Amino acid sequence: MKTAKKSLPAWKTLLFIASDILLILGIIFLLNSSLSSSRKLSELRSLEIKYKGLVDPGLVLADLQENYAKISDLGSVLIDEQGLIEYVRKIDELRAEGIVKKFSFVTQEPVKDKQGFTGLPVLLEFEGTGVDVEKALNKVQMLPAILKPVDIEVLDSKVEDKLIIKMSAFLYTNEEFSGN
C-alpha cells in the first residue's frame, strides 16, 4: 500500500526557505569578515617582520651619531654675527669685482621662514652677459653660508647681450643670531 506524502503548508515552506537564505547570508558575512580580519593580520605580521630589524637600539644610536656629524657640519654654515660681517665683506669684494651690482638686507632683524628657521631676507642684483651672471651666481652660492633663492626676476638690459637678474633670497642664521 502506498502512503500519501503530506506536504507542508505553504507558510512553513516559506519559513524554511527564509531561514535557509538567512543562514547562507550569515555564513557569507562571517566568511567575509574572517577573510578581512585575516588579511589585516597578515599585513600586520608582514609589517612586523619588515620593521623588526629596524628598531634595533644599536642601529638607531649609530644613525643618530651619523646625523649629529651632519648637523654639526650644517651648523658651521649658519651665519652668526661674526659670520655675517665676514659674509658682507666677501659680498663687497664681489661688488668691487663687478660681479654683484647691488646687495641689501630687507630687514636687520632675523625672521622665520615657513619651516621655522631663522634668517635674513636679502636682495641681490647681477648684471652682465649670461656667462658673467652665471659665474656671479656660482660665486655667491660658494660663499660659506646657506642662501636660499626665493624669487628670481630676469630683466632685459638696454645693452645687447646683457642680463639683469634681481634675486630675493633667505640667508640662514643660527639660533643665537640677534641681528644687532
JSON list of N, CA, C and O in Angstrom, two decimals, residues 43-92:
[
{"chain": "A", "resi": 43, "resn": "GLU", "atom": "N", "xyz": [48.84, 41.49, 6.98]},
{"chain": "A", "resi": 43, "resn": "GLU", "atom": "CA", "xyz": [49.54, 42.74, 6.71]},
{"chain": "A", "resi": 43, "resn": "GLU", "atom": "C", "xyz": [50.34, 43.19, 7.94]},
{"chain": "A", "resi": 43, "resn": "GLU", "atom": "O", "xyz": [51.48, 43.62, 7.83]},
{"chain": "A", "resi": 44, "resn": "LEU", "atom": "N", "xyz": [49.73, 43.09, 9.11]},
{"chain": "A", "resi": 44, "resn": "LEU", "atom": "CA", "xyz": [50.42, 43.49, 10.33]},
{"chain": "A", "resi": 44, "resn": "LEU", "atom": "C", "xyz": [51.63, 42.60, 10.60]},
{"chain": "A", "resi": 44, "resn": "LEU", "atom": "O", "xyz": [52.69, 43.09, 11.01]},
{"chain": "A", "resi": 45, "resn": "ARG", "atom": "N", "xyz": [51.50, 41.30, 10.36]},
{"chain": "A", "resi": 45, "resn": "ARG", "atom": "CA", "xyz": [52.63, 40.41, 10.56]},
{"chain": "A", "resi": 45, "resn": "ARG", "atom": "C", "xyz": [53.76, 40.71, 9.59]},
{"chain": "A", "resi": 45, "resn": "ARG", "atom": "O", "xyz": [54.93, 40.70, 9.95]},
{"chain": "A", "resi": 46, "resn": "SER", "atom": "N", "xyz": [53.40, 41.01, 8.33]},
{"chain": "A", "resi": 46, "resn": "SER", "atom": "CA", "xyz": [54.45, 41.33, 7.36]},
{"chain": "A", "resi": 46, "resn": "SER", "atom": "C", "xyz": [55.14, 42.65, 7.72]},
{"chain": "A", "resi": 46, "resn": "SER", "atom": "O", "xyz": [56.35, 42.79, 7.56]},
{"chain": "A", "resi": 47, "resn": "LEU", "atom": "N", "xyz": [54.37, 43.63, 8.21]},
{"chain": "A", "resi": 47, "resn": "LEU", "atom": "CA", "xyz": [54.98, 44.89, 8.66]},
{"chain": "A", "resi": 47, "resn": "LEU", "atom": "C", "xyz": [55.87, 44.66, 9.87]},
{"chain": "A", "resi": 47, "resn": "LEU", "atom": "O", "xyz": [56.95, 45.25, 9.97]},
{"chain": "A", "resi": 48, "resn": "GLU", "atom": "N", "xyz": [55.43, 43.80, 10.78]},
{"chain": "A", "resi": 48, "resn": "GLU", "atom": "CA", "xyz": [56.23, 43.50, 11.95]},
{"chain": "A", "resi": 48, "resn": "GLU", "atom": "C", "xyz": [57.55, 42.86, 11.54]},
{"chain": "A", "resi": 48, "resn": "GLU", "atom": "O", "xyz": [58.62, 43.24, 12.03]},
{"chain": "A", "resi": 49, "resn": "ILE", "atom": "N", "xyz": [57.50, 41.94, 10.60]},
{"chain": "A", "resi": 49, "resn": "ILE", "atom": "CA", "xyz": [58.72, 41.28, 10.11]},
{"chain": "A", "resi": 49, "resn": "ILE", "atom": "C", "xyz": [59.61, 42.30, 9.40]},
{"chain": "A", "resi": 49, "resn": "ILE", "atom": "O", "xyz": [60.82, 42.32, 9.57]},
{"chain": "A", "resi": 50, "resn": "LYS", "atom": "N", "xyz": [58.98, 43.16, 8.61]},
{"chain": "A", "resi": 50, "resn": "LYS", "atom": "CA", "xyz": [59.73, 44.15, 7.84]},
{"chain": "A", "resi": 50, "resn": "LYS", "atom": "C", "xyz": [60.48, 45.12, 8.75]},
{"chain": "A", "resi": 50, "resn": "LYS", "atom": "O", "xyz": [61.64, 45.45, 8.51]},
{"chain": "A", "resi": 51, "resn": "TYR", "atom": "N", "xyz": [59.82, 45.60, 9.80]},
{"chain": "A", "resi": 51, "resn": "TYR", "atom": "CA", "xyz": [60.41, 46.63, 10.64]},
{"chain": "A", "resi": 51, "resn": "TYR", "atom": "C", "xyz": [61.08, 46.10, 11.90]},
{"chain": "A", "resi": 51, "resn": "TYR", "atom": "O", "xyz": [61.64, 46.88, 12.66]},
{"chain": "A", "resi": 52, "resn": "LYS", "atom": "N", "xyz": [61.03, 44.82, 12.11]},
{"chain": "A", "resi": 52, "resn": "LYS", "atom": "CA", "xyz": [61.58, 44.26, 13.33]},
{"chain": "A", "resi": 52, "resn": "LYS", "atom": "C", "xyz": [63.08, 44.57, 13.46]},
{"chain": "A", "resi": 52, "resn": "LYS", "atom": "O", "xyz": [63.55, 44.96, 14.50]},
{"chain": "A", "resi": 53, "resn": "GLY", "atom": "N", "xyz": [63.83, 44.42, 12.38]},
{"chain": "A", "resi": 53, "resn": "GLY", "atom": "CA", "xyz": [65.26, 44.67, 12.42]},
{"chain": "A", "resi": 53, "resn": "GLY", "atom": "C", "xyz": [65.62, 46.14, 12.45]},
{"chain": "A", "resi": 53, "resn": "GLY", "atom": "O", "xyz": [66.74, 46.51, 12.78]},
{"chain": "A", "resi": 54, "resn": "LEU", "atom": "N", "xyz": [64.68, 47.02, 12.11]},
{"chain": "A", "resi": 54, "resn": "LEU", "atom": "CA", "xyz": [64.98, 48.45, 12.04]},
{"chain": "A", "resi": 54, "resn": "LEU", "atom": "C", "xyz": [64.93, 49.15, 13.40]},
{"chain": "A", "resi": 54, "resn": "LEU", "atom": "O", "xyz": [65.37, 50.26, 13.54]},
{"chain": "A", "resi": 55, "resn": "VAL", "atom": "N", "xyz": [64.37, 48.51, 14.37]},
{"chain": "A", "resi": 55, "resn": "VAL", "atom": "CA", "xyz": [64.20, 49.15, 15.66]},
{"chain": "A", "resi": 55, "resn": "VAL", "atom": "C", "xyz": [65.31, 48.77, 16.62]},
{"chain": "A", "resi": 55, "resn": "VAL", "atom": "O", "xyz": [65.26, 49.05, 17.80]},
{"chain": "A", "resi": 56, "resn": "ASP", "atom": "N", "xyz": [66.35, 48.18, 16.13]},
{"chain": "A", "resi": 56, "resn": "ASP", "atom": "CA", "xyz": [67.48, 47.79, 16.95]},
{"chain": "A", "resi": 56, "resn": "ASP", "atom": "C", "xyz": [68.12, 49.04, 17.55]},
{"chain": "A", "resi": 56, "resn": "ASP", "atom": "O", "xyz": [68.48, 49.97, 16.83]},
{"chain": "A", "resi": 57, "resn": "PRO", "atom": "N", "xyz": [68.23, 49.13, 18.87]},
{"chain": "A", "resi": 57, "resn": "PRO", "atom": "CA", "xyz": [68.78, 50.34, 19.50]},
{"chain": "A", "resi": 57, "resn": "PRO", "atom": "C", "xyz": [70.19, 50.69, 19.01]},
{"chain": "A", "resi": 57, "resn": "PRO", "atom": "O", "xyz": [70.53, 51.86, 18.89]},
{"chain": "A", "resi": 58, "resn": "GLY", "atom": "N", "xyz": [70.99, 49.68, 18.71]},
{"chain": "A", "resi": 58, "resn": "GLY", "atom": "CA", "xyz": [72.34, 49.95, 18.20]},
{"chain": "A", "resi": 58, "resn": "GLY", "atom": "C", "xyz": [72.30, 50.67, 16.86]},
{"chain": "A", "resi": 58, "resn": "GLY", "atom": "O", "xyz": [73.08, 51.61, 16.61]},
{"chain": "A", "resi": 59, "resn": "LEU", "atom": "N", "xyz": [71.36, 50.25, 16.00]},
{"chain": "A", "resi": 59, "resn": "LEU", "atom": "CA", "xyz": [71.22, 50.91, 14.70]},
{"chain": "A", "resi": 59, "resn": "LEU", "atom": "C", "xyz": [70.72, 52.34, 14.86]},
{"chain": "A", "resi": 59, "resn": "LEU", "atom": "O", "xyz": [71.19, 53.25, 14.18]},
{"chain": "A", "resi": 60, "resn": "VAL", "atom": "N", "xyz": [69.77, 52.53, 15.75]},
{"chain": "A", "resi": 60, "resn": "VAL", "atom": "CA", "xyz": [69.23, 53.88, 15.98]},
{"chain": "A", "resi": 60, "resn": "VAL", "atom": "C", "xyz": [70.33, 54.79, 16.52]},
{"chain": "A", "resi": 60, "resn": "VAL", "atom": "O", "xyz": [70.47, 55.93, 16.08]},
{"chain": "A", "resi": 61, "resn": "LEU", "atom": "N", "xyz": [71.13, 54.31, 17.46]},
{"chain": "A", "resi": 61, "resn": "LEU", "atom": "CA", "xyz": [72.21, 55.10, 18.03]},
{"chain": "A", "resi": 61, "resn": "LEU", "atom": "C", "xyz": [73.25, 55.45, 16.97]},
{"chain": "A", "resi": 61, "resn": "LEU", "atom": "O", "xyz": [73.71, 56.60, 16.89]},
{"chain": "A", "resi": 62, "resn": "ALA", "atom": "N", "xyz": [73.61, 54.48, 16.13]},
{"chain": "A", "resi": 62, "resn": "ALA", "atom": "CA", "xyz": [74.58, 54.74, 15.05]},
{"chain": "A", "resi": 62, "resn": "ALA", "atom": "C", "xyz": [74.03, 55.78, 14.08]},
{"chain": "A", "resi": 62, "resn": "ALA", "atom": "O", "xyz": [74.76, 56.67, 13.62]},
{"chain": "A", "resi": 63, "resn": "ASP", "atom": "N", "xyz": [72.74, 55.69, 13.77]},
{"chain": "A", "resi": 63, "resn": "ASP", "atom": "CA", "xyz": [72.12, 56.64, 12.87]},
{"chain": "A", "resi": 63, "resn": "ASP", "atom": "C", "xyz": [72.12, 58.04, 13.47]},
{"chain": "A", "resi": 63, "resn": "ASP", "atom": "O", "xyz": [72.40, 59.04, 12.79]},
{"chain": "A", "resi": 64, "resn": "LEU", "atom": "N", "xyz": [71.82, 58.14, 14.77]},
{"chain": "A", "resi": 64, "resn": "LEU", "atom": "CA", "xyz": [71.84, 59.44, 15.43]},
{"chain": "A", "resi": 64, "resn": "LEU", "atom": "C", "xyz": [73.24, 60.05, 15.44]},
{"chain": "A", "resi": 64, "resn": "LEU", "atom": "O", "xyz": [73.41, 61.25, 15.22]},
{"chain": "A", "resi": 65, "resn": "GLN", "atom": "N", "xyz": [74.26, 59.23, 15.68]},
{"chain": "A", "resi": 65, "resn": "GLN", "atom": "CA", "xyz": [75.63, 59.74, 15.69]},
{"chain": "A", "resi": 65, "resn": "GLN", "atom": "C", "xyz": [76.04, 60.21, 14.30]},
{"chain": "A", "resi": 65, "resn": "GLN", "atom": "O", "xyz": [76.70, 61.24, 14.16]},
{"chain": "A", "resi": 66, "resn": "GLU", "atom": "N", "xyz": [75.63, 59.48, 13.27]},
{"chain": "A", "resi": 66, "resn": "GLU", "atom": "CA", "xyz": [75.94, 59.89, 11.90]},
{"chain": "A", "resi": 66, "resn": "GLU", "atom": "C", "xyz": [75.24, 61.20, 11.57]},
{"chain": "A", "resi": 66, "resn": "GLU", "atom": "O", "xyz": [75.83, 62.10, 10.98]},
{"chain": "A", "resi": 67, "resn": "ASN", "atom": "N", "xyz": [73.98, 61.34, 11.97]},
{"chain": "A", "resi": 67, "resn": "ASN", "atom": "CA", "xyz": [73.25, 62.57, 11.71]},
{"chain": "A", "resi": 67, "resn": "ASN", "atom": "C", "xyz": [73.79, 63.72, 12.53]},
{"chain": "A", "resi": 67, "resn": "ASN", "atom": "O", "xyz": [73.75, 64.87, 12.09]},
{"chain": "A", "resi": 68, "resn": "TYR", "atom": "N", "xyz": [74.30, 63.46, 13.72]},
{"chain": "A", "resi": 68, "resn": "TYR", "atom": "CA", "xyz": [74.89, 64.51, 14.54]},
{"chain": "A", "resi": 68, "resn": "TYR", "atom": "C", "xyz": [76.07, 65.16, 13.81]},
{"chain": "A", "resi": 68, "resn": "TYR", "atom": "O", "xyz": [76.24, 66.38, 13.83]},
{"chain": "A", "resi": 69, "resn": "ALA", "atom": "N", "xyz": [76.88, 64.34, 13.15]},
{"chain": "A", "resi": 69, "resn": "ALA", "atom": "CA", "xyz": [78.01, 64.87, 12.39]},
{"chain": "A", "resi": 69, "resn": "ALA", "atom": "C", "xyz": [77.52, 65.77, 11.26]},
{"chain": "A", "resi": 69, "resn": "ALA", "atom": "O", "xyz": [78.08, 66.85, 11.01]},
{"chain": "A", "resi": 70, "resn": "LYS", "atom": "N", "xyz": [76.45, 65.35, 10.59]},
{"chain": "A", "resi": 70, "resn": "LYS", "atom": "CA", "xyz": [75.89, 66.16, 9.50]},
{"chain": "A", "resi": 70, "resn": "LYS", "atom": "C", "xyz": [75.32, 67.46, 10.04]},
{"chain": "A", "resi": 70, "resn": "LYS", "atom": "O", "xyz": [75.48, 68.53, 9.44]},
{"chain": "A", "resi": 71, "resn": "ILE", "atom": "N", "xyz": [74.64, 67.38, 11.19]},
{"chain": "A", "resi": 71, "resn": "ILE", "atom": "CA", "xyz": [74.05, 68.58, 11.79]},
{"chain": "A", "resi": 71, "resn": "ILE", "atom": "C", "xyz": [75.15, 69.55, 12.20]},
{"chain": "A", "resi": 71, "resn": "ILE", "atom": "O", "xyz": [75.03, 70.76, 12.02]},
{"chain": "A", "resi": 72, "resn": "SER", "atom": "N", "xyz": [76.25, 69.02, 12.73]},
{"chain": "A", "resi": 72, "resn": "SER", "atom": "CA", "xyz": [77.37, 69.88, 13.12]},
{"chain": "A", "resi": 72, "resn": "SER", "atom": "C", "xyz": [77.96, 70.57, 11.90]},
{"chain": "A", "resi": 72, "resn": "SER", "atom": "O", "xyz": [78.31, 71.76, 11.96]},
{"chain": "A", "resi": 73, "resn": "ASP", "atom": "N", "xyz": [78.06, 69.84, 10.77]},
{"chain": "A", "resi": 73, "resn": "ASP", "atom": "CA", "xyz": [78.56, 70.45, 9.54]},
{"chain": "A", "resi": 73, "resn": "ASP", "atom": "C", "xyz": [77.62, 71.55, 9.07]},
{"chain": "A", "resi": 73, "resn": "ASP", "atom": "O", "xyz": [78.08, 72.60, 8.62]},
{"chain": "A", "resi": 74, "resn": "LEU", "atom": "N", "xyz": [76.32, 71.32, 9.16]},
{"chain": "A", "resi": 74, "resn": "LEU", "atom": "CA", "xyz": [75.37, 72.34, 8.74]},
{"chain": "A", "resi": 74, "resn": "LEU", "atom": "C", "xyz": [75.43, 73.55, 9.66]},
{"chain": "A", "resi": 74, "resn": "LEU", "atom": "O", "xyz": [75.29, 74.69, 9.21]},
{"chain": "A", "resi": 75, "resn": "GLY", "atom": "N", "xyz": [75.65, 73.31, 10.95]},
{"chain": "A", "resi": 75, "resn": "GLY", "atom": "CA", "xyz": [75.73, 74.41, 11.90]},
{"chain": "A", "resi": 75, "resn": "GLY", "atom": "C", "xyz": [76.88, 75.35, 11.59]},
{"chain": "A", "resi": 75, "resn": "GLY", "atom": "O", "xyz": [76.82, 76.54, 11.89]},
{"chain": "A", "resi": 76, "resn": "SER", "atom": "N", "xyz": [77.93, 74.83, 10.97]},
{"chain": "A", "resi": 76, "resn": "SER", "atom": "CA", "xyz": [79.07, 75.68, 10.66]},
{"chain": "A", "resi": 76, "resn": "SER", "atom": "C", "xyz": [78.79, 76.67, 9.54]},
{"chain": "A", "resi": 76, "resn": "SER", "atom": "O", "xyz": [79.50, 77.65, 9.40]},
{"chain": "A", "resi": 77, "resn": "VAL", "atom": "N", "xyz": [77.76, 76.42, 8.73]},
{"chain": "A", "resi": 77, "resn": "VAL", "atom": "CA", "xyz": [77.45, 77.36, 7.64]},
{"chain": "A", "resi": 77, "resn": "VAL", "atom": "C", "xyz": [76.24, 78.24, 7.96]},
{"chain": "A", "resi": 77, "resn": "VAL", "atom": "O", "xyz": [75.84, 79.04, 7.13]},
{"chain": "A", "resi": 78, "resn": "LEU", "atom": "N", "xyz": [75.70, 78.10, 9.16]},
{"chain": "A", "resi": 78, "resn": "LEU", "atom": "CA", "xyz": [74.66, 79.03, 9.59]},
{"chain": "A", "resi": 78, "resn": "LEU", "atom": "C", "xyz": [75.34, 80.27, 10.15]},
{"chain": "A", "resi": 78, "resn": "LEU", "atom": "O", "xyz": [76.23, 80.18, 10.98]},
{"chain": "A", "resi": 79, "resn": "ILE", "atom": "N", "xyz": [74.93, 81.42, 9.68]},
{"chain": "A", "resi": 79, "resn": "ILE", "atom": "CA", "xyz": [75.59, 82.68, 9.98]},
{"chain": "A", "resi": 79, "resn": "ILE", "atom": "C", "xyz": [75.31, 83.12, 11.42]},
{"chain": "A", "resi": 79, "resn": "ILE", "atom": "O", "xyz": [74.18, 83.08, 11.88]},
{"chain": "A", "resi": 80, "resn": "ASP", "atom": "N", "xyz": [76.37, 83.55, 12.11]},
{"chain": "A", "resi": 80, "resn": "ASP", "atom": "CA", "xyz": [76.22, 84.26, 13.38]},
{"chain": "A", "resi": 80, "resn": "ASP", "atom": "C", "xyz": [76.63, 85.70, 13.13]},
{"chain": "A", "resi": 80, "resn": "ASP", "atom": "O", "xyz": [76.87, 86.09, 11.99]},
{"chain": "A", "resi": 81, "resn": "GLU", "atom": "N", "xyz": [76.72, 86.52, 14.17]},
{"chain": "A", "resi": 81, "resn": "GLU", "atom": "CA", "xyz": [77.07, 87.93, 13.97]},
{"chain": "A", "resi": 81, "resn": "GLU", "atom": "C", "xyz": [78.42, 88.10, 13.29]},
{"chain": "A", "resi": 81, "resn": "GLU", "atom": "O", "xyz": [78.56, 88.89, 12.35]},
{"chain": "A", "resi": 82, "resn": "GLN", "atom": "N", "xyz": [79.42, 87.35, 13.75]},
{"chain": "A", "resi": 82, "resn": "GLN", "atom": "CA", "xyz": [80.76, 87.45, 13.15]},
{"chain": "A", "resi": 82, "resn": "GLN", "atom": "C", "xyz": [80.72, 86.92, 11.71]},
{"chain": "A", "resi": 82, "resn": "GLN", "atom": "O", "xyz": [81.35, 87.48, 10.83]},
{"chain": "A", "resi": 83, "resn": "GLY", "atom": "N", "xyz": [79.99, 85.84, 11.49]},
{"chain": "A", "resi": 83, "resn": "GLY", "atom": "CA", "xyz": [79.86, 85.27, 10.15]},
{"chain": "A", "resi": 83, "resn": "GLY", "atom": "C", "xyz": [79.18, 86.23, 9.19]},
{"chain": "A", "resi": 83, "resn": "GLY", "atom": "O", "xyz": [79.50, 86.29, 8.00]},
{"chain": "A", "resi": 84, "resn": "LEU", "atom": "N", "xyz": [78.22, 87.02, 9.71]},
{"chain": "A", "resi": 84, "resn": "LEU", "atom": "CA", "xyz": [77.53, 88.00, 8.86]},
{"chain": "A", "resi": 84, "resn": "LEU", "atom": "C", "xyz": [78.49, 89.08, 8.41]},
{"chain": "A", "resi": 84, "resn": "LEU", "atom": "O", "xyz": [78.47, 89.50, 7.25]},
{"chain": "A", "resi": 85, "resn": "ILE", "atom": "N", "xyz": [79.35, 89.52, 9.32]},
{"chain": "A", "resi": 85, "resn": "ILE", "atom": "CA", "xyz": [80.33, 90.54, 8.96]},
{"chain": "A", "resi": 85, "resn": "ILE", "atom": "C", "xyz": [81.25, 90.01, 7.85]},
{"chain": "A", "resi": 85, "resn": "ILE", "atom": "O", "xyz": [81.53, 90.70, 6.87]},
{"chain": "A", "resi": 86, "resn": "GLU", "atom": "N", "xyz": [81.68, 88.78, 8.01]},
{"chain": "A", "resi": 86, "resn": "GLU", "atom": "CA", "xyz": [82.55, 88.16, 7.00]},
{"chain": "A", "resi": 86, "resn": "GLU", "atom": "C", "xyz": [81.81, 87.98, 5.67]},
{"chain": "A", "resi": 86, "resn": "GLU", "atom": "O", "xyz": [82.36, 88.20, 4.60]},
{"chain": "A", "resi": 87, "resn": "TYR", "atom": "N", "xyz": [80.55, 87.59, 5.74]},
{"chain": "A", "resi": 87, "resn": "TYR", "atom": "CA", "xyz": [79.75, 87.40, 4.53]},
{"chain": "A", "resi": 87, "resn": "TYR", "atom": "C", "xyz": [79.59, 88.72, 3.78]},
{"chain": "A", "resi": 87, "resn": "TYR", "atom": "O", "xyz": [79.78, 88.78, 2.56]},
{"chain": "A", "resi": 88, "resn": "VAL", "atom": "N", "xyz": [79.28, 89.78, 4.49]},
{"chain": "A", "resi": 88, "resn": "VAL", "atom": "CA", "xyz": [79.12, 91.10, 3.86]},
{"chain": "A", "resi": 88, "resn": "VAL", "atom": "C", "xyz": [80.44, 91.56, 3.26]},
{"chain": "A", "resi": 88, "resn": "VAL", "atom": "O", "xyz": [80.47, 92.13, 2.16]},
{"chain": "A", "resi": 89, "resn": "ARG", "atom": "N", "xyz": [81.55, 91.28, 3.95]},
{"chain": "A", "resi": 89, "resn": "ARG", "atom": "CA", "xyz": [82.86, 91.65, 3.42]},
{"chain": "A", "resi": 89, "resn": "ARG", "atom": "C", "xyz": [83.12, 90.93, 2.09]},
{"chain": "A", "resi": 89, "resn": "ARG", "atom": "O", "xyz": [83.58, 91.54, 1.12]},
{"chain": "A", "resi": 90, "resn": "LYS", "atom": "N", "xyz": [82.79, 89.65, 2.02]},
{"chain": "A", "resi": 90, "resn": "LYS", "atom": "CA", "xyz": [83.00, 88.89, 0.78]},
{"chain": "A", "resi": 90, "resn": "LYS", "atom": "C", "xyz": [82.07, 89.37, -0.33]},
{"chain": "A", "resi": 90, "resn": "LYS", "atom": "O", "xyz": [82.46, 89.43, -1.50]},
{"chain": "A", "resi": 91, "resn": "ILE", "atom": "N", "xyz": [80.85, 89.72, 0.02]},
{"chain": "A", "resi": 91, "resn": "ILE", "atom": "CA", "xyz": [79.92, 90.28, -0.99]},
{"chain": "A", "resi": 91, "resn": "ILE", "atom": "C", "xyz": [80.47, 91.61, -1.50]},
{"chain": "A", "resi": 91, "resn": "ILE", "atom": "O", "xyz": [80.42, 91.91, -2.70]},
{"chain": "A", "resi": 92, "resn": "ASP", "atom": "N", "xyz": [81.04, 92.43, -0.59]},
{"chain": "A", "resi": 92, "resn": "ASP", "atom": "CA", "xyz": [81.63, 93.70, -1.02]},
{"chain": "A", "resi": 92, "resn": "ASP", "atom": "C", "xyz": [82.80, 93.47, -1.97]},
{"chain": "A", "resi": 92, "resn": "ASP", "atom": "O", "xyz": [82.99, 94.25, -2.91]}
]
